[in-house]
Short mmCIF file of C-alpha atoms and ligand atoms in Angstrom, two decimals:
data_model
loop_
_atom_site.label_atom_id
_atom_site.label_comp_id
_atom_site.label_asym_id
_atom_site.label_seq_id
_atom_site.Cartn_x
_atom_site.Cartn_y
_atom_site.Cartn_z
CA MET A 92 94.22 94.75 89.87
CA ARG A 93 92.05 94.15 86.84
CA THR A 94 91.94 90.47 85.80
CA PRO A 95 92.04 90.44 81.84
CA LEU A 96 88.94 89.34 80.24
CA CYS A 97 88.05 87.76 76.83
CA ILE A 98 84.53 87.53 75.69
CA ALA A 99 83.34 85.57 72.65
CA ASN A 100 80.36 86.96 70.85
CA TRP A 101 79.36 84.38 68.47
CA LYS A 102 76.60 86.69 67.10
CA MET A 103 74.05 84.67 64.85
CA HIS A 104 76.34 81.68 64.44
CA GLY A 105 75.95 78.32 66.17
CA THR A 106 73.35 75.75 65.70
CA LEU A 107 73.45 73.07 68.47
CA ALA A 108 75.40 71.00 66.07
CA GLU A 109 77.89 73.71 65.87
CA ALA A 110 77.91 75.26 69.29
CA ARG A 111 78.60 72.07 71.29
CA PRO A 112 81.89 71.08 69.58
CA LEU A 113 83.01 74.82 69.41
CA ALA A 114 82.43 75.26 73.22
CA THR A 115 84.08 71.97 74.01
CA GLY A 116 87.08 72.75 72.01
CA VAL A 117 87.47 76.22 73.70
CA ARG A 118 86.88 74.65 77.16
CA ASP A 119 89.51 71.82 76.69
CA GLY A 120 92.08 74.16 74.98
CA LEU A 121 91.87 76.51 78.07
CA ARG A 122 92.08 73.70 80.78
CA ARG A 123 95.29 75.09 82.11
CA VAL A 124 95.08 78.86 81.34
CA LYS A 125 95.33 81.23 84.32
CA ASP A 126 95.25 84.98 84.89
CA ILE A 127 92.36 85.63 82.63
CA GLU A 128 88.60 85.24 82.56
CA VAL A 129 86.75 83.81 79.58
CA VAL A 130 83.00 84.37 78.81
CA LEU A 131 81.26 82.66 75.81
CA CYS A 132 78.15 84.46 74.42
CA PRO A 133 76.43 81.89 72.13
CA PRO A 134 72.88 82.76 70.53
CA PHE A 135 69.90 82.24 72.99
CA THR A 136 69.01 78.86 71.53
CA ALA A 137 72.52 77.46 72.34
CA LEU A 138 72.88 78.82 75.87
CA ALA A 139 71.52 75.81 77.68
CA ALA A 140 73.76 73.43 75.60
CA VAL A 141 76.82 75.55 76.18
CA ALA A 142 76.20 75.84 79.78
CA GLU A 143 76.15 72.01 80.06
CA VAL A 144 79.45 71.91 78.12
CA LEU A 145 81.10 74.62 80.52
CA ALA A 146 79.79 73.13 83.74
CA GLY A 147 82.69 72.52 86.01
CA SER A 148 84.97 74.59 84.10
CA PRO A 149 86.23 78.22 84.82
CA LEU A 150 84.76 79.43 81.55
CA LYS A 151 81.52 81.48 82.10
CA LEU A 152 78.34 81.98 80.07
CA GLY A 153 76.98 85.26 78.65
CA ALA A 154 74.09 86.41 76.44
CA GLN A 155 74.28 88.86 73.60
CA ASN A 156 71.18 90.86 74.38
CA CYS A 157 67.98 90.94 76.71
CA HIS A 158 64.77 92.96 77.03
CA ALA A 159 64.73 95.58 79.66
CA GLU A 160 61.71 94.06 81.42
CA ALA A 161 61.71 91.06 83.77
CA SER A 162 58.54 89.63 82.17
CA GLY A 163 55.63 90.81 80.01
CA ALA A 164 53.68 90.71 76.69
CA HIS A 165 56.85 91.13 74.56
CA THR A 166 56.57 88.61 71.69
CA GLY A 167 59.86 87.14 70.78
CA GLU A 168 61.97 88.74 73.55
CA ILE A 169 64.13 87.31 76.30
CA ALA A 170 64.04 88.49 79.79
CA PRO A 171 66.91 88.89 82.24
CA PRO A 172 65.56 86.32 84.70
CA MET A 173 65.62 83.74 81.90
CA LEU A 174 69.22 84.33 81.30
CA SER A 175 70.26 84.23 84.95
CA GLU A 176 68.32 80.96 85.30
CA LEU A 177 70.39 79.47 82.50
CA GLY A 178 73.63 80.51 84.31
CA CYS A 179 74.53 83.53 82.41
CA GLY A 180 76.73 85.92 84.35
CA TYR A 181 77.24 88.47 81.57
CA VAL A 182 74.98 90.33 79.11
CA ILE A 183 76.14 92.34 76.16
CA VAL A 184 74.24 95.54 75.96
CA GLY A 185 74.33 98.33 73.29
CA HIS A 186 76.20 96.35 70.65
CA SER A 187 76.61 98.59 67.54
CA GLU A 188 74.87 96.05 65.29
CA ARG A 189 71.82 96.25 67.61
CA ARG A 190 72.05 99.96 67.73
CA ARG A 191 72.11 100.01 63.79
CA GLU A 192 69.97 97.06 62.85
CA MET A 193 67.40 97.26 65.66
CA GLY A 194 67.33 100.82 66.26
CA GLU A 195 68.35 100.65 69.89
CA THR A 196 68.63 104.17 71.38
CA ASP A 197 70.88 105.08 74.38
CA GLU A 198 67.72 105.38 76.41
CA LEU A 199 66.65 101.73 75.79
CA ILE A 200 70.39 100.65 76.34
CA ASN A 201 70.26 102.41 79.49
CA ARG A 202 67.07 100.53 80.74
CA LYS A 203 68.74 97.29 79.71
CA VAL A 204 71.91 97.94 81.69
CA HIS A 205 69.68 98.78 84.87
CA SER A 206 67.74 95.57 84.39
CA VAL A 207 70.92 93.31 83.81
CA LEU A 208 72.45 94.73 86.92
CA ALA A 209 69.14 94.43 88.97
CA HIS A 210 69.07 90.63 88.25
CA GLY A 211 72.60 90.20 89.36
CA MET A 212 74.44 89.84 86.02
CA ILE A 213 77.36 91.96 84.69
CA ALA A 214 76.34 94.38 81.77
CA VAL A 215 78.96 94.60 79.16
CA LEU A 216 78.27 98.06 77.67
CA CYS A 217 79.49 98.65 74.16
CA VAL A 218 80.30 102.18 72.79
CA GLY A 219 82.16 103.24 69.68
CA GLU A 220 82.18 105.66 66.89
CA THR A 221 81.63 105.23 63.18
CA ALA A 222 84.27 105.90 60.56
CA GLU A 223 82.52 109.33 59.82
CA GLU A 224 82.49 110.35 63.31
CA ARG A 225 86.22 109.63 63.72
CA ARG A 226 86.89 111.64 60.43
CA GLN A 227 85.03 114.46 61.82
CA GLY A 228 86.94 114.46 65.03
CA LEU A 229 83.88 113.20 67.02
CA THR A 230 85.34 110.01 68.46
CA PHE A 231 85.46 111.23 72.17
CA THR A 232 82.23 113.10 71.90
CA THR A 233 80.50 110.07 70.71
CA VAL A 234 81.78 107.56 73.24
CA GLU A 235 81.36 109.99 76.04
CA GLY A 236 77.74 110.51 74.95
CA GLN A 237 77.06 106.82 74.79
CA LEU A 238 78.82 106.08 78.06
CA ARG A 239 76.95 108.76 80.12
CA ALA A 240 73.50 107.93 78.56
CA GLY A 241 74.11 104.14 78.87
CA LEU A 242 75.14 104.43 82.54
CA ALA A 243 72.65 107.15 83.43
CA ASP A 244 71.30 106.89 86.90
CA VAL A 245 73.23 103.83 87.68
CA ALA A 246 74.79 104.05 91.17
CA PRO A 247 78.49 103.87 91.45
CA GLU A 248 78.33 100.35 92.94
CA GLY A 249 76.31 99.33 89.79
CA ILE A 250 78.92 101.00 87.52
CA ALA A 251 81.43 98.92 89.40
CA GLY A 252 79.58 95.88 88.17
CA THR A 253 79.87 96.66 84.57
CA VAL A 254 82.36 96.01 81.83
CA LEU A 255 82.96 98.42 79.08
CA ALA A 256 83.84 97.57 75.61
CA TYR A 257 85.16 100.05 73.24
CA GLU A 258 84.22 98.92 69.71
CA PRO A 259 84.82 101.31 66.92
CA VAL A 260 82.24 100.41 64.33
CA TRP A 261 84.58 100.78 61.53
CA ALA A 262 86.69 97.90 63.06
CA ILE A 263 83.96 95.50 63.56
CA GLY A 264 84.13 92.60 61.17
CA THR A 265 86.30 94.56 58.79
CA GLY A 266 89.68 93.12 59.38
CA VAL A 267 90.89 96.50 60.25
CA ASN A 268 91.51 96.72 63.99
CA ALA A 269 92.14 100.12 65.79
CA THR A 270 95.80 100.23 66.65
CA PRO A 271 96.84 99.47 70.20
CA SER A 272 97.67 103.27 70.65
CA GLN A 273 94.35 104.39 69.10
CA ALA A 274 92.43 102.10 71.40
CA ALA A 275 94.33 102.91 74.47
CA GLU A 276 93.74 106.66 73.90
CA VAL A 277 89.91 106.07 74.02
CA HIS A 278 90.14 103.70 76.80
CA GLY A 279 92.03 106.27 78.97
CA TYR A 280 89.42 108.85 78.17
CA LEU A 281 86.64 106.25 79.24
CA ARG A 282 88.39 105.55 82.47
CA GLY A 283 88.61 109.23 83.15
CA LEU A 284 84.66 109.48 82.68
CA LEU A 285 84.40 106.39 84.99
CA SER A 286 86.39 108.14 87.64
CA GLU A 287 83.99 111.04 87.42
CA LEU A 288 80.97 109.00 87.65
CA THR A 289 82.32 106.76 90.46
CA SER A 290 85.72 107.37 92.09
CA LYS A 291 89.37 107.12 90.79
CA ASP A 292 89.73 103.87 92.89
CA THR A 293 86.49 102.32 91.53
CA ALA A 294 87.30 103.29 87.93
CA ALA A 295 90.63 101.63 88.41
CA THR A 296 88.84 98.27 88.92
CA ILE A 297 86.49 98.41 85.89
CA ARG A 298 87.64 96.34 82.84
CA ILE A 299 87.49 98.18 79.46
CA LEU A 300 87.81 95.65 76.56
CA TYR A 301 88.64 96.52 73.06
CA GLY A 302 86.56 95.02 70.11
CA GLY A 303 86.83 95.04 66.49
CA SER A 304 88.75 92.56 64.41
CA VAL A 305 90.67 91.12 67.33
CA LYS A 306 92.39 87.85 66.51
CA ALA A 307 95.20 85.70 67.72
CA GLU A 308 97.71 87.76 65.51
CA ASN A 309 96.98 91.17 67.11
CA ALA A 310 95.65 90.20 70.67
CA ASP A 311 99.04 90.38 72.37
CA ALA A 312 99.88 93.80 71.06
CA LEU A 313 96.52 95.16 72.10
CA ALA A 314 96.52 93.53 75.51
CA ALA A 315 100.02 95.06 75.97
CA GLU A 316 98.53 98.31 76.50
CA ALA A 317 97.91 98.94 80.21
CA GLU A 318 94.55 100.36 79.51
CA ILE A 319 93.25 97.46 77.49
CA ASP A 320 91.92 94.79 79.71
CA GLY A 321 91.13 92.22 77.26
CA ALA A 322 88.87 91.64 74.14
CA LEU A 323 85.31 91.39 72.80
CA VAL A 324 85.97 88.99 69.96
CA GLY A 325 83.50 88.21 66.96
CA GLY A 326 84.53 86.47 63.89
CA ALA A 327 87.81 85.10 65.64
CA SER A 328 85.76 83.49 68.44
CA LEU A 329 84.23 80.85 65.89
CA ASN A 330 87.27 78.83 65.61
CA ALA A 331 88.11 76.92 68.79
CA GLN A 332 91.89 76.73 68.35
CA GLY A 333 92.19 80.42 67.01
CA PHE A 334 90.28 81.68 70.04
CA VAL A 335 92.17 79.56 72.54
CA ASN A 336 95.35 81.02 70.97
CA LEU A 337 93.98 84.51 71.32
CA VAL A 338 92.95 84.04 74.95
CA LYS A 339 96.49 82.57 75.80
CA LYS A 340 98.12 85.54 74.18
CA THR A 341 96.10 88.01 75.91
CA ALA A 342 96.56 86.38 79.33
CA ARG A 343 100.47 86.51 78.71
CA ALA A 344 100.38 90.04 77.64
CA GLY A 345 98.28 90.98 80.69
CA VAL A 346 100.69 89.40 82.96
CA ALA A 347 103.54 91.08 81.30
CA VAL A 348 102.07 94.57 81.44
CA ARG A 349 100.77 94.19 85.01
CA GLY A 350 103.76 92.56 86.22
CA THR A 351 101.99 89.90 88.34
P1 PGA B 541 84.70 91.08 65.21
O1 PGA B 541 83.51 91.62 66.05
O2 PGA B 541 85.71 90.57 66.17
O3 PGA B 541 84.17 90.09 64.24
O4 PGA B 541 85.20 92.44 64.45
C1 PGA B 541 83.54 92.24 67.31
C2 PGA B 541 82.25 92.52 67.84
O5 PGA B 541 81.33 92.90 67.10
O6 PGA B 541 82.06 92.30 69.04
#
Protein backbone atom coordinates (compact mmCIF):
# COMPACT_ATOMS: atom_id res chain seq x y z
CA MET A 1 0.00 0.00 0.00
CA ARG A 2 1.14 3.55 -0.66
CA THR A 3 2.50 5.46 2.35
CA PRO A 4 1.23 9.05 2.26
CA LEU A 5 3.87 11.66 1.54
CA CYS A 6 4.01 15.39 2.24
CA ILE A 7 6.67 17.45 0.51
CA ALA A 8 7.46 20.99 1.63
CA ASN A 9 8.54 23.16 -1.29
CA TRP A 10 10.00 26.26 0.32
CA LYS A 11 10.64 27.83 -3.10
CA MET A 12 12.87 30.92 -2.86
CA HIS A 13 12.31 31.34 0.86
CA GLY A 14 14.75 30.58 3.62
CA THR A 15 18.00 32.30 4.47
CA LEU A 16 20.04 30.18 6.85
CA ALA A 17 18.74 32.31 9.69
CA GLU A 18 15.18 31.36 8.67
CA ALA A 19 15.75 27.81 7.46
CA ARG A 20 17.31 26.40 10.62
CA PRO A 21 14.46 27.32 13.00
CA LEU A 22 11.83 26.33 10.44
CA ALA A 23 13.36 22.88 9.90
CA THR A 24 13.87 22.46 13.64
CA GLY A 25 10.23 23.35 14.35
CA VAL A 26 8.97 20.86 11.77
CA ARG A 27 11.33 18.12 12.98
CA ASP A 28 10.34 18.58 16.63
CA GLY A 29 6.63 18.90 15.85
CA LEU A 30 6.67 15.62 13.94
CA ARG A 31 8.74 13.61 16.40
CA ARG A 32 5.94 11.16 17.10
CA VAL A 33 4.11 11.18 13.79
CA LYS A 34 3.67 7.83 12.01
CA ASP A 35 2.11 6.49 8.83
CA ILE A 36 3.52 9.25 6.64
CA GLU A 37 6.76 10.31 4.97
CA VAL A 38 7.85 13.94 5.05
CA VAL A 39 10.39 15.65 2.80
CA LEU A 40 11.68 19.22 3.15
CA CYS A 41 12.93 20.98 0.00
CA PRO A 42 14.72 24.18 1.03
CA PRO A 43 16.66 26.38 -1.40
CA PHE A 44 20.05 24.96 -2.48
CA THR A 45 21.90 27.30 -0.11
CA ALA A 46 20.12 25.87 2.93
CA LEU A 47 20.36 22.17 2.02
CA ALA A 48 23.45 21.46 4.12
CA ALA A 49 22.10 23.32 7.16
CA VAL A 50 18.71 21.60 6.93
CA ALA A 51 20.44 18.22 6.47
CA GLU A 52 22.19 18.82 9.79
CA VAL A 53 18.92 19.68 11.51
CA LEU A 54 17.18 16.59 10.10
CA ALA A 55 20.03 14.15 10.82
CA GLY A 56 18.78 11.24 12.92
CA SER A 57 15.12 12.15 12.34
CA PRO A 58 12.77 10.34 9.93
CA LEU A 59 12.32 13.51 7.88
CA LYS A 60 14.00 13.51 4.48
CA LEU A 61 15.73 16.10 2.37
CA GLY A 62 14.91 17.10 -1.21
CA ALA A 63 15.89 19.70 -3.77
CA GLN A 64 13.68 21.94 -5.87
CA ASN A 65 15.51 21.50 -9.17
CA CYS A 66 18.74 20.23 -10.72
CA HIS A 67 20.67 20.28 -13.97
CA ALA A 68 20.33 17.32 -16.32
CA GLU A 69 24.09 16.74 -16.58
CA ALA A 70 26.28 15.23 -13.86
CA SER A 71 28.93 17.96 -14.24
CA GLY A 72 30.23 20.41 -16.82
CA ALA A 73 30.51 24.00 -17.92
CA HIS A 74 27.06 25.19 -16.80
CA THR A 75 27.59 28.37 -14.82
CA GLY A 76 25.26 28.72 -11.88
CA GLU A 77 23.77 25.23 -12.12
CA ILE A 78 23.63 22.39 -9.59
CA ALA A 79 24.24 18.77 -10.63
CA PRO A 80 22.47 15.68 -9.24
CA PRO A 81 25.61 14.18 -7.61
CA MET A 82 26.02 17.42 -5.62
CA LEU A 83 22.51 16.92 -4.28
CA SER A 84 22.85 13.24 -3.43
CA GLU A 85 26.13 14.02 -1.67
CA LEU A 86 24.23 16.41 0.62
CA GLY A 87 21.73 13.68 1.44
CA CYS A 88 18.91 14.62 -0.92
CA GLY A 89 16.64 11.68 -1.65
CA TYR A 90 14.14 13.62 -3.76
CA VAL A 91 14.29 16.24 -6.51
CA ILE A 92 11.29 18.21 -7.72
CA VAL A 93 11.31 18.31 -11.52
CA GLY A 94 9.11 20.28 -13.91
CA HIS A 95 7.45 22.60 -11.42
CA SER A 96 5.13 24.97 -13.27
CA GLU A 97 7.07 27.99 -12.01
CA ARG A 98 10.17 26.63 -13.74
CA ARG A 99 8.23 25.75 -16.87
CA ARG A 100 6.85 29.29 -16.99
CA GLU A 101 9.68 31.46 -15.62
CA MET A 102 12.69 29.51 -16.89
CA GLY A 103 11.13 28.16 -20.08
CA GLU A 104 11.69 24.53 -19.11
CA THR A 105 10.37 22.24 -21.82
CA ASP A 106 9.01 18.71 -21.51
CA GLU A 107 12.16 17.51 -23.28
CA LEU A 108 14.46 19.15 -20.73
CA ILE A 109 12.29 17.91 -17.87
CA ASN A 110 12.55 14.38 -19.25
CA ARG A 111 16.36 14.63 -19.28
CA LYS A 112 16.29 15.78 -15.67
CA VAL A 113 14.05 12.88 -14.66
CA HIS A 114 16.51 10.44 -16.25
CA SER A 115 19.42 12.09 -14.49
CA VAL A 116 17.78 12.20 -11.05
CA LEU A 117 16.93 8.50 -11.29
CA ALA A 118 20.38 7.60 -12.59
CA HIS A 119 21.84 9.22 -9.49
CA GLY A 120 19.70 7.17 -7.15
CA MET A 121 17.22 9.85 -6.14
CA ILE A 122 13.44 10.00 -6.51
CA ALA A 123 12.12 12.40 -9.13
CA VAL A 124 8.98 14.30 -8.17
CA LEU A 125 7.51 15.07 -11.58
CA CYS A 126 5.00 17.94 -11.59
CA VAL A 127 2.19 18.20 -14.10
CA GLY A 128 -0.84 20.48 -14.26
CA GLU A 129 -3.07 22.53 -16.49
CA THR A 130 -3.53 26.30 -16.59
CA ALA A 131 -6.91 27.92 -15.93
CA GLU A 132 -7.33 28.51 -19.66
CA GLU A 133 -6.59 24.86 -20.48
CA ARG A 134 -9.17 23.75 -17.92
CA ARG A 135 -11.73 26.18 -19.38
CA GLN A 136 -11.11 24.72 -22.82
CA GLY A 137 -11.57 21.17 -21.57
CA LEU A 138 -7.89 20.38 -22.08
CA THR A 139 -7.03 19.26 -18.54
CA PHE A 140 -6.55 15.58 -19.37
CA THR A 141 -4.80 16.31 -22.67
CA THR A 142 -2.35 18.64 -20.93
CA VAL A 143 -1.44 16.41 -18.02
CA GLU A 144 -1.23 13.36 -20.29
CA GLY A 145 1.18 15.16 -22.60
CA GLN A 146 3.34 16.30 -19.68
CA LEU A 147 3.34 12.85 -18.10
CA ARG A 148 4.18 10.94 -21.27
CA ALA A 149 6.89 13.43 -22.27
CA GLY A 150 8.34 13.68 -18.77
CA LEU A 151 8.63 9.89 -18.48
CA ALA A 152 9.66 9.22 -22.09
CA ASP A 153 12.10 6.30 -22.36
CA VAL A 154 12.12 5.79 -18.60
CA ALA A 155 12.02 2.05 -17.87
CA PRO A 156 9.12 0.74 -15.77
CA GLU A 157 11.50 0.23 -12.82
CA GLY A 158 12.48 3.88 -13.15
CA ILE A 159 8.87 5.02 -13.27
CA ALA A 160 8.32 3.01 -10.10
CA GLY A 161 10.98 5.25 -8.53
CA THR A 162 9.13 8.47 -9.22
CA VAL A 163 6.48 10.45 -7.42
CA LEU A 164 3.95 12.40 -9.46
CA ALA A 165 2.53 15.71 -8.37
CA TYR A 166 -0.67 17.01 -9.90
CA GLU A 167 -0.47 20.76 -9.50
CA PRO A 168 -3.09 22.73 -11.41
CA VAL A 169 -1.37 26.02 -12.23
CA TRP A 170 -4.49 28.00 -11.29
CA ALA A 171 -4.36 26.59 -7.77
CA ILE A 172 -0.71 27.34 -6.99
CA GLY A 173 -0.29 30.21 -4.57
CA THR A 174 -3.82 31.48 -5.25
CA GLY A 175 -5.62 30.23 -2.16
CA VAL A 176 -8.04 28.40 -4.48
CA ASN A 177 -7.35 24.68 -4.25
CA ALA A 178 -8.78 22.08 -6.59
CA THR A 179 -11.69 20.37 -4.86
CA PRO A 180 -10.92 16.87 -3.60
CA SER A 181 -13.10 15.39 -6.33
CA GLN A 182 -11.54 17.54 -9.08
CA ALA A 183 -8.10 16.40 -7.98
CA ALA A 184 -9.10 12.76 -7.51
CA GLU A 185 -10.48 12.65 -11.04
CA VAL A 186 -7.15 13.75 -12.51
CA HIS A 187 -5.19 11.47 -10.18
CA GLY A 188 -7.26 8.49 -11.34
CA TYR A 189 -6.55 9.41 -14.94
CA LEU A 190 -2.81 9.74 -14.24
CA ARG A 191 -2.76 6.36 -12.51
CA GLY A 192 -4.42 4.82 -15.56
CA LEU A 193 -1.61 6.22 -17.71
CA LEU A 194 0.99 4.89 -15.26
CA SER A 195 -0.62 1.44 -15.56
CA GLU A 196 -0.19 1.63 -19.32
CA LEU A 197 3.45 2.68 -18.99
CA THR A 198 4.30 0.08 -16.34
CA SER A 199 1.71 -2.41 -15.08
CA LYS A 200 -1.39 -2.18 -12.96
CA ASP A 201 0.52 -3.52 -9.94
CA THR A 202 3.41 -1.09 -10.32
CA ALA A 203 1.09 1.85 -10.92
CA ALA A 204 -0.71 0.97 -7.69
CA THR A 205 2.53 1.59 -5.77
CA ILE A 206 3.33 5.05 -7.21
CA ARG A 207 2.43 8.04 -5.07
CA ILE A 208 0.46 10.83 -6.75
CA LEU A 209 0.47 14.01 -4.67
CA TYR A 210 -1.82 16.97 -5.03
CA GLY A 211 -0.35 20.47 -4.92
CA GLY A 212 -1.90 23.92 -5.09
CA SER A 213 -3.02 25.92 -2.04
CA VAL A 214 -2.92 22.95 0.33
CA LYS A 215 -3.08 24.04 3.97
CA ALA A 216 -3.94 22.49 7.31
CA GLU A 217 -7.59 23.45 6.75
CA ASN A 218 -8.06 21.47 3.53
CA ALA A 219 -5.38 18.77 3.79
CA ASP A 220 -7.61 16.16 5.39
CA ALA A 221 -10.43 16.49 2.86
CA LEU A 222 -7.92 16.10 0.02
CA ALA A 223 -6.12 13.15 1.62
CA ALA A 224 -9.45 11.46 2.32
CA GLU A 225 -9.62 10.69 -1.41
CA ALA A 226 -8.16 7.23 -2.01
CA GLU A 227 -6.35 8.49 -5.13
CA ILE A 228 -4.62 11.40 -3.35
CA ASP A 229 -1.48 10.13 -1.66
CA GLY A 230 -0.39 13.34 0.04
CA ALA A 231 0.56 16.90 -0.79
CA LEU A 232 3.20 19.09 -2.35
CA VAL A 233 2.99 22.22 -0.25
CA GLY A 234 4.35 25.67 -0.98
CA GLY A 235 3.18 28.64 1.09
CA ALA A 236 1.76 26.60 3.97
CA SER A 237 5.10 24.82 4.48
CA LEU A 238 6.77 28.05 5.62
CA ASN A 239 5.12 28.03 9.02
CA ALA A 240 6.35 25.16 11.19
CA GLN A 241 3.20 24.72 13.29
CA GLY A 242 0.90 25.04 10.28
CA PHE A 243 2.89 22.50 8.30
CA VAL A 244 3.06 20.10 11.26
CA ASN A 245 -0.75 20.25 11.56
CA LEU A 246 -1.12 19.72 7.81
CA VAL A 247 1.10 16.62 7.94
CA LYS A 248 -0.73 15.18 10.95
CA LYS A 249 -4.10 15.66 9.26
CA THR A 250 -2.83 14.06 6.06
CA ALA A 251 -1.50 11.08 8.01
CA ARG A 252 -4.79 10.59 9.87
CA ALA A 253 -6.87 10.89 6.71
CA GLY A 254 -4.54 8.46 4.94
CA VAL A 255 -4.93 5.87 7.68
CA ALA A 256 -8.70 6.31 7.62
CA VAL A 257 -9.01 5.89 3.86
CA ARG A 258 -6.56 2.98 3.65
CA GLY A 259 -7.98 1.28 6.68
CA THR A 260 -4.60 0.39 8.17
P1 LIG B 1 1.26 26.55 -2.85
O1 LIG B 1 2.37 25.97 -3.86
O2 LIG B 1 1.05 25.50 -1.80
O3 LIG B 1 1.85 27.82 -2.30
O4 LIG B 1 0.02 26.78 -3.66
C1 LIG B 1 2.41 24.62 -4.21
C2 LIG B 1 3.56 24.36 -5.14
O5 LIG B 1 3.84 25.20 -6.00
O6 LIG B 1 4.23 23.31 -5.06
